[in-house]
mmCIF file of C-alpha atoms and ligand atoms in Angstrom:
data_model
loop_
_atom_site.group_PDB
_atom_site.id
_atom_site.type_symbol
_atom_site.label_atom_id
_atom_site.label_comp_id
_atom_site.label_asym_id
_atom_site.label_seq_id
_atom_site.Cartn_x
_atom_site.Cartn_y
_atom_site.Cartn_z
ATOM 1 C CA MET A 1 21.014 -13.501 14.192
ATOM 2 C CA SER A 2 20.466 -12.099 17.724
ATOM 3 C CA VAL A 3 17.320 -11.166 19.400
ATOM 4 C CA ALA A 4 16.743 -7.505 21.013
ATOM 5 C CA ILE A 5 13.125 -7.320 21.139
ATOM 6 C CA ASP A 6 10.475 -9.796 22.875
ATOM 7 C CA PHE A 7 6.865 -9.259 22.584
ATOM 8 C CA ALA A 8 5.608 -12.590 23.540
ATOM 9 C CA GLY A 9 1.571 -12.338 23.523
ATOM 10 C CA VAL A 10 1.243 -9.084 25.312
ATOM 11 C CA SER A 11 -1.835 -7.691 25.400
ATOM 12 C CA LYS A 12 -3.186 -4.492 27.409
ATOM 13 C CA LEU A 13 -6.022 -3.461 29.423
ATOM 14 C CA TYR A 14 -7.462 0.382 30.064
ATOM 15 C CA GLY A 15 -10.549 -0.648 32.162
ATOM 16 C CA ASP A 16 -12.373 -2.655 29.074
ATOM 17 C CA PHE A 17 -10.367 -1.231 26.023
ATOM 18 C CA ARG A 18 -8.244 -3.538 24.402
ATOM 19 C CA ALA A 19 -4.770 -1.322 24.031
ATOM 20 C CA LEU A 20 -3.240 -4.080 23.092
ATOM 21 C CA ASP A 21 -4.061 -7.294 21.843
ATOM 22 C CA ASN A 22 -2.169 -10.771 22.170
ATOM 23 C CA VAL A 23 1.212 -9.361 20.057
ATOM 24 C CA SER A 24 4.128 -11.156 19.713
ATOM 25 C CA PHE A 25 7.028 -10.276 17.613
ATOM 26 C CA GLN A 26 10.881 -9.934 17.645
ATOM 27 C CA VAL A 27 13.111 -7.370 16.595
ATOM 28 C CA ASN A 28 16.747 -8.615 15.362
ATOM 29 C CA GLU A 29 20.082 -6.900 16.652
ATOM 30 C CA GLY A 30 20.920 -4.819 13.571
ATOM 31 C CA ASP A 31 17.326 -4.264 12.543
ATOM 32 C CA PHE A 32 16.131 -0.391 11.596
ATOM 33 C CA PHE A 33 12.212 -1.638 12.765
ATOM 34 C CA ALA A 34 9.181 0.665 11.581
ATOM 35 C CA LEU A 35 6.179 0.306 13.876
ATOM 36 C CA LEU A 36 3.593 2.059 12.002
ATOM 37 C CA GLY A 37 -0.006 2.292 13.042
ATOM 38 C CA PRO A 38 -3.129 4.924 12.530
ATOM 39 C CA ASN A 39 -3.288 7.149 15.818
ATOM 40 C CA GLY A 40 -4.323 4.686 18.517
ATOM 41 C CA ALA A 41 -3.276 1.961 16.749
ATOM 42 C CA GLY A 42 -0.704 1.392 20.247
ATOM 43 C CA LYS A 43 2.966 2.324 18.983
ATOM 44 C CA THR A 44 2.961 4.484 22.017
ATOM 45 C CA THR A 45 1.410 1.829 24.673
ATOM 46 C CA LEU A 46 4.224 -1.289 23.083
ATOM 47 C CA ILE A 47 6.788 1.411 23.069
ATOM 48 C CA SER A 48 5.933 2.149 27.065
ATOM 49 C CA ILE A 49 5.817 -1.434 28.809
ATOM 50 C CA LEU A 50 8.890 -2.243 26.275
ATOM 51 C CA GLY A 51 10.382 1.320 28.532
ATOM 52 C CA GLY A 52 8.823 -0.103 31.597
ATOM 53 C CA LEU A 53 6.709 2.771 31.881
ATOM 54 C CA ASN A 54 3.462 0.845 31.366
ATOM 55 C CA ARG A 55 2.992 -2.717 32.549
ATOM 56 C CA ALA A 56 1.684 -5.205 30.581
ATOM 57 C CA SER A 57 -1.715 -6.660 31.306
ATOM 58 C CA SER A 58 -0.121 -10.238 30.346
ATOM 59 C CA GLY A 59 2.313 -11.600 28.361
ATOM 60 C CA THR A 60 6.223 -10.752 28.123
ATOM 61 C CA THR A 61 8.505 -8.564 26.692
ATOM 62 C CA ARG A 62 12.694 -8.543 26.817
ATOM 63 C CA VAL A 63 15.283 -6.091 25.764
ATOM 64 C CA MET A 64 18.447 -7.759 25.347
ATOM 65 C CA GLY A 65 17.242 -11.207 26.781
ATOM 66 C CA PHE A 66 15.989 -8.709 29.784
ATOM 67 C CA ASP A 67 12.851 -9.080 31.796
ATOM 68 C CA VAL A 68 11.244 -5.359 31.754
ATOM 69 C CA GLN A 69 9.918 -6.272 34.708
ATOM 70 C CA ALA A 70 12.027 -9.726 36.403
ATOM 71 C CA ASN A 71 14.815 -7.073 35.163
ATOM 72 C CA TYR A 72 13.513 -4.118 35.104
ATOM 73 C CA ARG A 73 17.033 -2.142 35.375
ATOM 74 C CA GLN A 74 19.135 -4.037 33.034
ATOM 75 C CA ALA A 75 16.192 -4.162 31.001
ATOM 76 C CA ARG A 76 15.792 -0.675 31.294
ATOM 77 C CA ARG A 77 19.932 0.344 31.080
ATOM 78 C CA ALA A 78 19.382 -2.300 27.258
ATOM 79 C CA VAL A 79 17.016 0.665 26.334
ATOM 80 C CA GLY A 80 16.989 4.382 25.413
ATOM 81 C CA ILE A 81 13.315 5.990 24.666
ATOM 82 C CA VAL A 82 12.263 9.198 23.238
ATOM 83 C CA PRO A 83 9.259 10.009 23.548
ATOM 84 C CA GLN A 84 5.897 10.962 21.747
ATOM 85 C CA GLU A 85 5.692 13.603 24.395
ATOM 86 C CA LEU A 86 8.695 15.999 25.083
ATOM 87 C CA VAL A 87 9.127 15.834 29.542
ATOM 88 C CA PHE A 88 11.921 17.834 30.197
ATOM 89 C CA ASP A 89 12.976 20.024 33.549
ATOM 90 C CA PRO A 90 12.200 24.210 32.251
ATOM 91 C CA PHE A 91 14.919 25.091 35.271
ATOM 92 C CA PHE A 92 17.637 22.951 33.812
ATOM 93 C CA THR A 93 19.910 23.987 31.245
ATOM 94 C CA VAL A 94 20.171 21.669 28.026
ATOM 95 C CA ARG A 95 23.764 20.522 29.050
ATOM 96 C CA GLU A 96 22.663 19.841 32.542
ATOM 97 C CA THR A 97 20.050 17.960 31.394
ATOM 98 C CA LEU A 98 22.314 15.608 29.970
ATOM 99 C CA THR A 99 24.704 15.616 32.322
ATOM 100 C CA PHE A 100 21.460 14.701 34.688
ATOM 101 C CA GLN A 101 20.388 11.572 32.642
ATOM 102 C CA SER A 102 23.686 9.546 32.393
ATOM 103 C CA GLY A 103 23.981 10.253 36.698
ATOM 104 C CA TYR A 104 20.226 8.292 36.367
ATOM 105 C CA PHE A 105 22.319 5.567 34.529
ATOM 106 C CA GLY A 106 25.464 5.652 36.669
ATOM 107 C CA ILE A 107 27.362 7.445 34.831
ATOM 108 C CA ARG A 108 30.150 9.608 35.686
ATOM 109 C CA LYS A 109 32.274 11.747 33.363
ATOM 110 C CA ASN A 110 30.242 11.913 29.974
ATOM 111 C CA ASP A 111 31.398 14.741 28.379
ATOM 112 C CA ASP A 112 33.363 13.502 25.295
ATOM 113 C CA TRP A 113 29.741 11.683 24.471
ATOM 114 C CA ILE A 114 27.394 14.340 25.090
ATOM 115 C CA ASP A 115 29.294 16.821 23.204
ATOM 116 C CA GLU A 116 29.658 14.110 20.669
ATOM 117 C CA ILE A 117 25.866 14.444 20.517
ATOM 118 C CA LEU A 118 25.133 17.787 20.908
ATOM 119 C CA ALA A 119 26.968 18.248 18.066
ATOM 120 C CA ASN A 120 25.727 15.565 15.992
ATOM 121 C CA LEU A 121 22.508 17.323 16.778
ATOM 122 C CA GLY A 122 22.781 20.545 16.018
ATOM 123 C CA LEU A 123 22.649 21.209 20.088
ATOM 124 C CA THR A 124 26.227 22.595 20.704
ATOM 125 C CA GLU A 125 25.623 26.352 20.397
ATOM 126 C CA LYS A 126 22.227 25.542 23.379
ATOM 127 C CA ALA A 127 24.227 23.772 25.320
ATOM 128 C CA ASN A 128 23.914 26.529 28.129
ATOM 129 C CA SER A 129 20.292 27.502 27.202
ATOM 130 C CA ASN A 130 17.320 26.743 29.684
ATOM 131 C CA MET A 131 14.890 24.208 28.336
ATOM 132 C CA ARG A 132 12.350 26.896 28.467
ATOM 133 C CA ALA A 133 13.658 28.903 25.985
ATOM 134 C CA LEU A 134 14.267 26.728 23.361
ATOM 135 C CA SER A 135 11.854 26.567 20.952
ATOM 136 C CA GLY A 136 9.114 22.806 20.276
ATOM 137 C CA GLY A 137 11.628 21.658 17.320
ATOM 138 C CA MET A 138 15.237 22.036 19.981
ATOM 139 C CA LYS A 139 13.663 20.848 23.177
ATOM 140 C CA ARG A 140 12.239 18.012 20.530
ATOM 141 C CA ARG A 141 16.147 16.999 19.318
ATOM 142 C CA VAL A 142 16.687 16.470 23.676
ATOM 143 C CA MET A 143 14.637 14.031 23.854
ATOM 144 C CA VAL A 144 16.892 12.446 21.291
ATOM 145 C CA ALA A 145 20.109 13.146 22.679
ATOM 146 C CA GLN A 146 18.780 11.909 26.324
ATOM 147 C CA ALA A 147 17.580 9.007 24.610
ATOM 148 C CA LEU A 148 21.279 8.489 23.564
ATOM 149 C CA VAL A 149 24.147 9.667 27.077
ATOM 150 C CA HIS A 150 24.019 6.292 28.115
ATOM 151 C CA ARG A 151 25.138 4.458 24.492
ATOM 152 C CA PRO A 152 22.104 1.664 24.842
ATOM 153 C CA PRO A 153 22.644 -0.747 21.903
ATOM 154 C CA VAL A 154 18.827 -0.317 21.461
ATOM 155 C CA ILE A 155 17.174 3.219 20.463
ATOM 156 C CA VAL A 156 13.351 3.490 19.678
ATOM 157 C CA LEU A 157 12.266 7.100 18.515
ATOM 158 C CA ASP A 158 8.614 7.604 18.925
ATOM 159 C CA GLU A 159 7.654 10.545 16.215
ATOM 160 C CA PRO A 160 10.431 11.980 16.633
ATOM 161 C CA THR A 161 10.473 14.153 13.993
ATOM 162 C CA ALA A 162 7.181 15.993 14.540
ATOM 163 C CA GLY A 163 7.366 19.405 14.354
ATOM 164 C CA VAL A 164 11.014 19.182 13.434
ATOM 165 C CA ASP A 165 12.993 20.974 10.215
ATOM 166 C CA VAL A 166 14.066 19.815 6.926
ATOM 167 C CA ALA A 167 17.378 20.553 8.159
ATOM 168 C CA LEU A 168 17.656 18.755 11.424
ATOM 169 C CA ARG A 169 15.625 15.724 9.925
ATOM 170 C CA GLN A 170 18.154 15.088 7.997
ATOM 171 C CA THR A 171 20.658 15.442 10.826
ATOM 172 C CA LEU A 172 19.241 12.854 12.586
ATOM 173 C CA TRP A 173 18.423 10.719 10.153
ATOM 174 C CA ALA A 174 22.099 10.789 9.119
ATOM 175 C CA PHE A 175 23.155 10.787 12.872
ATOM 176 C CA ILE A 176 20.800 7.272 13.635
ATOM 177 C CA ARG A 177 22.049 5.268 10.530
ATOM 178 C CA ARG A 178 25.661 5.758 11.225
ATOM 179 C CA LEU A 179 23.770 4.460 14.842
ATOM 180 C CA ASN A 180 22.556 1.521 13.172
ATOM 181 C CA SER A 181 26.112 1.097 11.332
ATOM 182 C CA ASP A 182 27.855 0.398 13.804
ATOM 183 C CA GLY A 183 25.512 -2.625 15.615
ATOM 184 C CA HIS A 184 22.856 -0.095 17.203
ATOM 185 C CA THR A 185 19.360 -1.595 16.696
ATOM 186 C CA ILE A 186 16.571 1.240 16.407
ATOM 187 C CA VAL A 187 13.299 0.640 16.364
ATOM 188 C CA LEU A 188 11.166 4.458 14.583
ATOM 189 C CA THR A 189 7.189 4.957 14.363
ATOM 190 C CA THR A 190 6.412 7.916 12.307
ATOM 191 C CA HIS A 191 3.715 8.997 10.003
ATOM 192 C CA TYR A 192 6.084 10.021 7.561
ATOM 193 C CA LEU A 193 5.901 6.409 5.272
ATOM 194 C CA GLU A 194 8.350 8.283 2.943
ATOM 195 C CA GLU A 195 10.683 8.313 5.582
ATOM 196 C CA ALA A 196 10.167 4.152 7.290
ATOM 197 C CA GLU A 197 10.368 3.847 3.486
ATOM 198 C CA GLU A 198 14.070 4.944 3.173
ATOM 199 C CA LEU A 199 15.530 3.918 6.215
ATOM 200 C CA CYS A 200 14.084 0.651 7.517
ATOM 201 C CA ASN A 201 14.559 -2.791 6.585
ATOM 202 C CA ARG A 202 12.610 -4.080 7.826
ATOM 203 C CA ILE A 203 8.215 -3.568 9.385
ATOM 204 C CA ALA A 204 6.123 -3.478 11.511
ATOM 205 C CA MET A 205 2.332 -2.705 11.415
ATOM 206 C CA LEU A 206 -0.239 -2.637 14.407
ATOM 207 C CA LYS A 207 -4.015 -1.475 13.912
ATOM 208 C CA GLN A 208 -5.976 -2.082 16.741
ATOM 209 C CA GLY A 209 -4.032 -2.823 19.200
ATOM 210 C CA ASN A 210 -3.392 -6.053 17.081
ATOM 211 C CA LEU A 211 -0.475 -7.249 14.804
ATOM 212 C CA ILE A 212 -1.649 -7.442 11.431
ATOM 213 C CA ALA A 213 1.938 -7.460 8.538
ATOM 214 C CA LEU A 214 5.378 -8.072 10.060
ATOM 215 C CA GLU A 215 7.861 -8.223 7.153
ATOM 216 C CA ASP A 216 10.727 -7.536 5.426
ATOM 217 C CA LYS A 217 9.790 -4.278 3.810
ATOM 218 C CA SER A 218 11.181 -5.076 0.425
ATOM 219 C CA ARG A 219 8.568 -8.240 0.622
ATOM 220 C CA MET A 220 6.622 -5.539 2.070
ATOM 221 C CA LEU A 221 6.745 -3.864 -1.186
ATOM 222 C CA GLY A 222 6.747 -6.083 -3.567
ATOM 223 C CA ARG A 223 3.452 -7.008 -2.317
ATOM 224 C CA GLY A 224 1.632 -4.715 -2.831
ATOM 225 C CA LYS A 225 -0.071 -3.511 -6.316
ATOM 226 C CA ALA A 226 1.965 -3.025 -10.406
ATOM 227 C CA ARG A 227 2.428 -0.454 -11.242
ATOM 228 C CA SER A 228 0.603 1.242 -13.396
ATOM 229 C CA LEU A 229 1.957 4.202 -16.654
ATOM 230 C CA VAL A 230 -0.335 6.658 -17.568
ATOM 231 C CA LEU A 231 -0.001 8.164 -20.390
ATOM 232 C CA ARG A 232 -1.271 11.576 -22.589
ATOM 233 C CA LEU A 233 -1.849 11.176 -25.566
ATOM 234 C CA GLN A 234 -2.076 12.921 -28.658
ATOM 235 C CA PRO A 235 -5.199 13.033 -30.336
ATOM 236 C CA ARG A 236 -6.728 11.939 -26.581
ATOM 237 C CA GLU A 237 -7.722 8.164 -27.893
ATOM 238 C CA LEU A 238 -6.586 4.302 -26.572
ATOM 239 C CA PRO A 239 -7.009 2.325 -29.703
ATOM 240 C CA ALA A 240 -8.558 -0.805 -29.151
ATOM 241 C CA SER A 241 -5.779 -3.426 -28.796
ATOM 242 C CA LEU A 242 -5.346 -1.558 -25.624
ATOM 243 C CA GLN A 243 -8.573 -1.401 -24.453
ATOM 244 C CA ASP A 244 -7.983 -4.119 -22.142
ATOM 245 C CA ARG A 245 -5.757 -2.392 -20.152
ATOM 246 C CA LEU A 246 -6.835 0.501 -19.010
ATOM 247 C CA ILE A 247 -8.126 0.947 -15.429
ATOM 248 C CA SER A 248 -9.153 4.879 -16.120
ATOM 249 C CA GLN A 249 -9.630 7.561 -17.974
ATOM 250 C CA ARG A 250 -8.317 10.244 -15.071
ATOM 251 C CA ASP A 251 -9.495 13.767 -15.621
ATOM 252 C CA ASP A 252 -7.727 15.690 -17.084
ATOM 253 C CA GLY A 253 -8.087 13.761 -20.278
ATOM 254 C CA SER A 254 -4.647 10.851 -19.553
ATOM 255 C CA PHE A 255 -5.099 7.106 -18.953
ATOM 256 C CA GLU A 256 -4.408 4.829 -16.504
ATOM 257 C CA LEU A 257 -2.568 1.541 -18.434
ATOM 258 C CA ARG A 258 -2.062 -1.771 -16.067
ATOM 259 C CA LEU A 259 1.394 -1.952 -16.307
ATOM 260 C CA PRO A 260 1.868 -5.484 -15.296
ATOM 261 C CA ASP A 261 6.152 -5.847 -15.649
ATOM 262 C CA CYS A 262 8.866 -3.035 -17.286
ATOM 263 C CA GLY A 263 8.826 -5.346 -20.378
ATOM 264 C CA ALA A 264 5.136 -4.264 -21.267
ATOM 265 C CA LEU A 265 6.257 -0.638 -21.992
ATOM 266 C CA GLU A 266 7.689 -1.647 -25.444
ATOM 267 C CA GLY A 267 4.447 -3.694 -26.911
ATOM 268 C CA ILE A 268 2.477 -0.776 -25.249
ATOM 269 C CA LEU A 269 4.646 1.736 -27.036
ATOM 270 C CA ALA A 270 4.293 -0.222 -30.424
ATOM 271 C CA GLU A 271 0.215 -0.289 -30.672
ATOM 272 C CA LEU A 272 0.685 3.592 -30.037
ATOM 273 C CA LYS A 273 2.634 4.108 -33.376
ATOM 274 C CA LEU A 274 1.097 1.824 -35.572
ATOM 275 C CA ALA A 275 -2.251 4.118 -34.579
ATOM 276 C CA GLY A 276 -0.213 7.356 -35.776
ATOM 277 C CA ILE A 277 -1.256 8.174 -31.601
ATOM 278 C CA SER A 278 1.635 10.132 -30.202
ATOM 279 C CA VAL A 279 2.816 10.322 -26.337
ATOM 280 C CA ARG A 280 2.633 13.889 -24.638
ATOM 281 C CA ASP A 281 3.822 12.839 -21.462
ATOM 282 C CA ILE A 282 4.580 9.611 -18.987
ATOM 283 C CA GLU A 283 3.893 8.601 -15.463
ATOM 284 C CA VAL A 284 4.773 5.701 -14.454
ATOM 285 C CA ALA A 285 3.478 4.900 -11.057
ATOM 286 C CA LYS A 286 5.233 2.408 -8.194
ATOM 287 C CA PRO A 287 3.179 1.479 -5.382
ATOM 288 C CA ASP A 288 4.575 3.009 -2.547
ATOM 289 C CA LEU A 289 4.770 2.129 1.825
ATOM 290 C CA GLU A 290 1.485 4.755 2.076
ATOM 291 C CA ASP A 291 0.088 2.569 -1.067
ATOM 292 C CA ILE A 292 0.037 -0.442 1.090
ATOM 293 C CA PHE A 293 -0.644 0.767 4.623
ATOM 294 C CA LEU A 294 -3.454 2.519 3.434
ATOM 295 C CA ASP A 295 -4.428 -0.824 1.942
ATOM 296 C CA MET A 296 -4.060 -3.156 4.567
ATOM 297 C CA MET A 297 -5.740 -0.653 7.138
ATOM 298 C CA GLN A 298 -8.612 -0.416 4.487
ATOM 299 C CA THR A 299 -9.165 -4.019 4.759
ATOM 300 C CA PRO A 300 -11.078 -5.672 7.585
ATOM 301 C CA GLN A 301 -9.790 -8.247 9.749
ATOM 302 C CA PRO A 302 -10.436 -11.136 10.997
ATOM 303 C CA ALA A 303 -12.116 -11.235 14.442
ATOM 304 C CA SER A 304 -9.575 -11.872 16.912
ATOM 305 C CA PRO A 305 -10.826 -15.324 18.936
ATOM 306 C CA THR A 306 -11.299 -14.052 22.417
HETATM 307 N N1 ATP B 401 -4.074 5.771 30.210
HETATM 308 C C1 ATP B 401 -4.934 5.402 29.207
HETATM 309 N N2 ATP B 401 -5.858 5.087 29.946
HETATM 310 C C2 ATP B 401 -7.340 4.584 28.503
HETATM 311 N N3 ATP B 401 -6.901 4.524 27.657
HETATM 312 C C3 ATP B 401 -5.572 5.103 26.882
HETATM 313 C C4 ATP B 401 -4.491 5.303 27.916
HETATM 314 N N4 ATP B 401 -3.807 5.309 27.220
HETATM 315 C C5 ATP B 401 -3.812 5.218 25.934
HETATM 316 N N5 ATP B 401 -4.810 4.150 25.696
HETATM 317 C C6 ATP B 401 -6.052 4.930 24.660
HETATM 318 O O1 ATP B 401 -4.845 2.846 24.196
HETATM 319 C C7 ATP B 401 -4.947 3.337 22.643
HETATM 320 C C8 ATP B 401 -3.630 2.963 22.326
HETATM 321 O O2 ATP B 401 -3.327 4.232 22.299
HETATM 322 P P1 ATP B 401 -1.186 4.330 22.252
HETATM 323 O O3 ATP B 401 -0.262 5.872 22.320
HETATM 324 O O4 ATP B 401 -1.051 4.003 22.891
HETATM 325 O O5 ATP B 401 -1.873 5.000 20.055
HETATM 326 P P2 ATP B 401 -0.214 5.264 19.210
HETATM 327 O O6 ATP B 401 -0.884 3.484 18.145
HETATM 328 O O7 ATP B 401 0.967 5.648 19.863
HETATM 329 O O8 ATP B 401 -1.346 6.641 18.381
HETATM 330 P P3 ATP B 401 -0.645 7.662 18.048
HETATM 331 O O9 ATP B 401 -0.340 7.721 16.412
HETATM 332 O O10 ATP B 401 -2.422 8.413 18.017
HETATM 333 O O11 ATP B 401 0.342 8.527 19.439
HETATM 334 C C9 ATP B 401 -6.061 4.356 22.327
HETATM 335 O O12 ATP B 401 -7.553 4.214 21.599
HETATM 336 C C10 ATP B 401 -5.599 5.234 23.312
HETATM 337 O O13 ATP B 401 -6.517 6.188 23.893
HETATM 338 MG MG1 MG B 402 2.155 7.438 19.585
#
């Protein structure tokens, strides 16, 4: 497997404040990678170091083998970044913005690709509108388009769906998924964890500038708490034989039981039947990425050696 992005011992200090603390990890070519963490964890700082917009205080960062400082131009060409903040020239039209961006990368005849990007992002009808006349969600679509004009092998999206409506989210993800299956490496930061869970194959978590988790999604989800079973019973009582499975009784009177595996379900239902208790409602709760994320963020981290 080839490496698309390599962070090696990256730290960033703002005065005395350590925004990134010796962060090392790799993103493989072809990954759909999620970079998660609460506000202020250092995600945007790491991405701006990757894009050469910010300098690390120490450590090295490579994109497709190019050092972001020593080989700035090649590294910059290898990556397309959709920034978290909207930055644009209000006097340009959408098409001019994209043509200008192509020129920045020395690409002259790019109209076919620009048209394809516009169509895929639902921007065709806005192509000749001035940037300042666009709604916030439309401006964000242009930010995505702008990152793609030079067909970068690595695409980084910093909160691309903040303030974006459901329809565009779906269009955007369909397009990004297609680019991923065409071989582009994708890195995504988002606070919508269900998006990360659905789209990504690998997940990193940052907390206060430290990398606290890095795993394949399936492994990370598998590490979560076991499933539980929520039952609404008639009458509202739990047979003595099931008391050792009880996690809690909820306010609405339903019982939450431990369910180590689905095989245990049959036994539980048999016990209820035996006790003459009928099941009014049943729900199996599986831990999702959000549960695991909250768990990770609440667990105190060992202090890093200084
Ligand atoms: N130019 C700067 N000067 C001083 N501190 C900064 C600067 N830029 C970022 N920081 C601090 O570095 C930390 C990391 O910020 P960063 O923007 O990377 O977080 P983030 O993970 O992207 O958060 P969010 O989810 O809110 O976008 C924050 O505490 C932030 O206040
Ligand atoms: Mg950010």
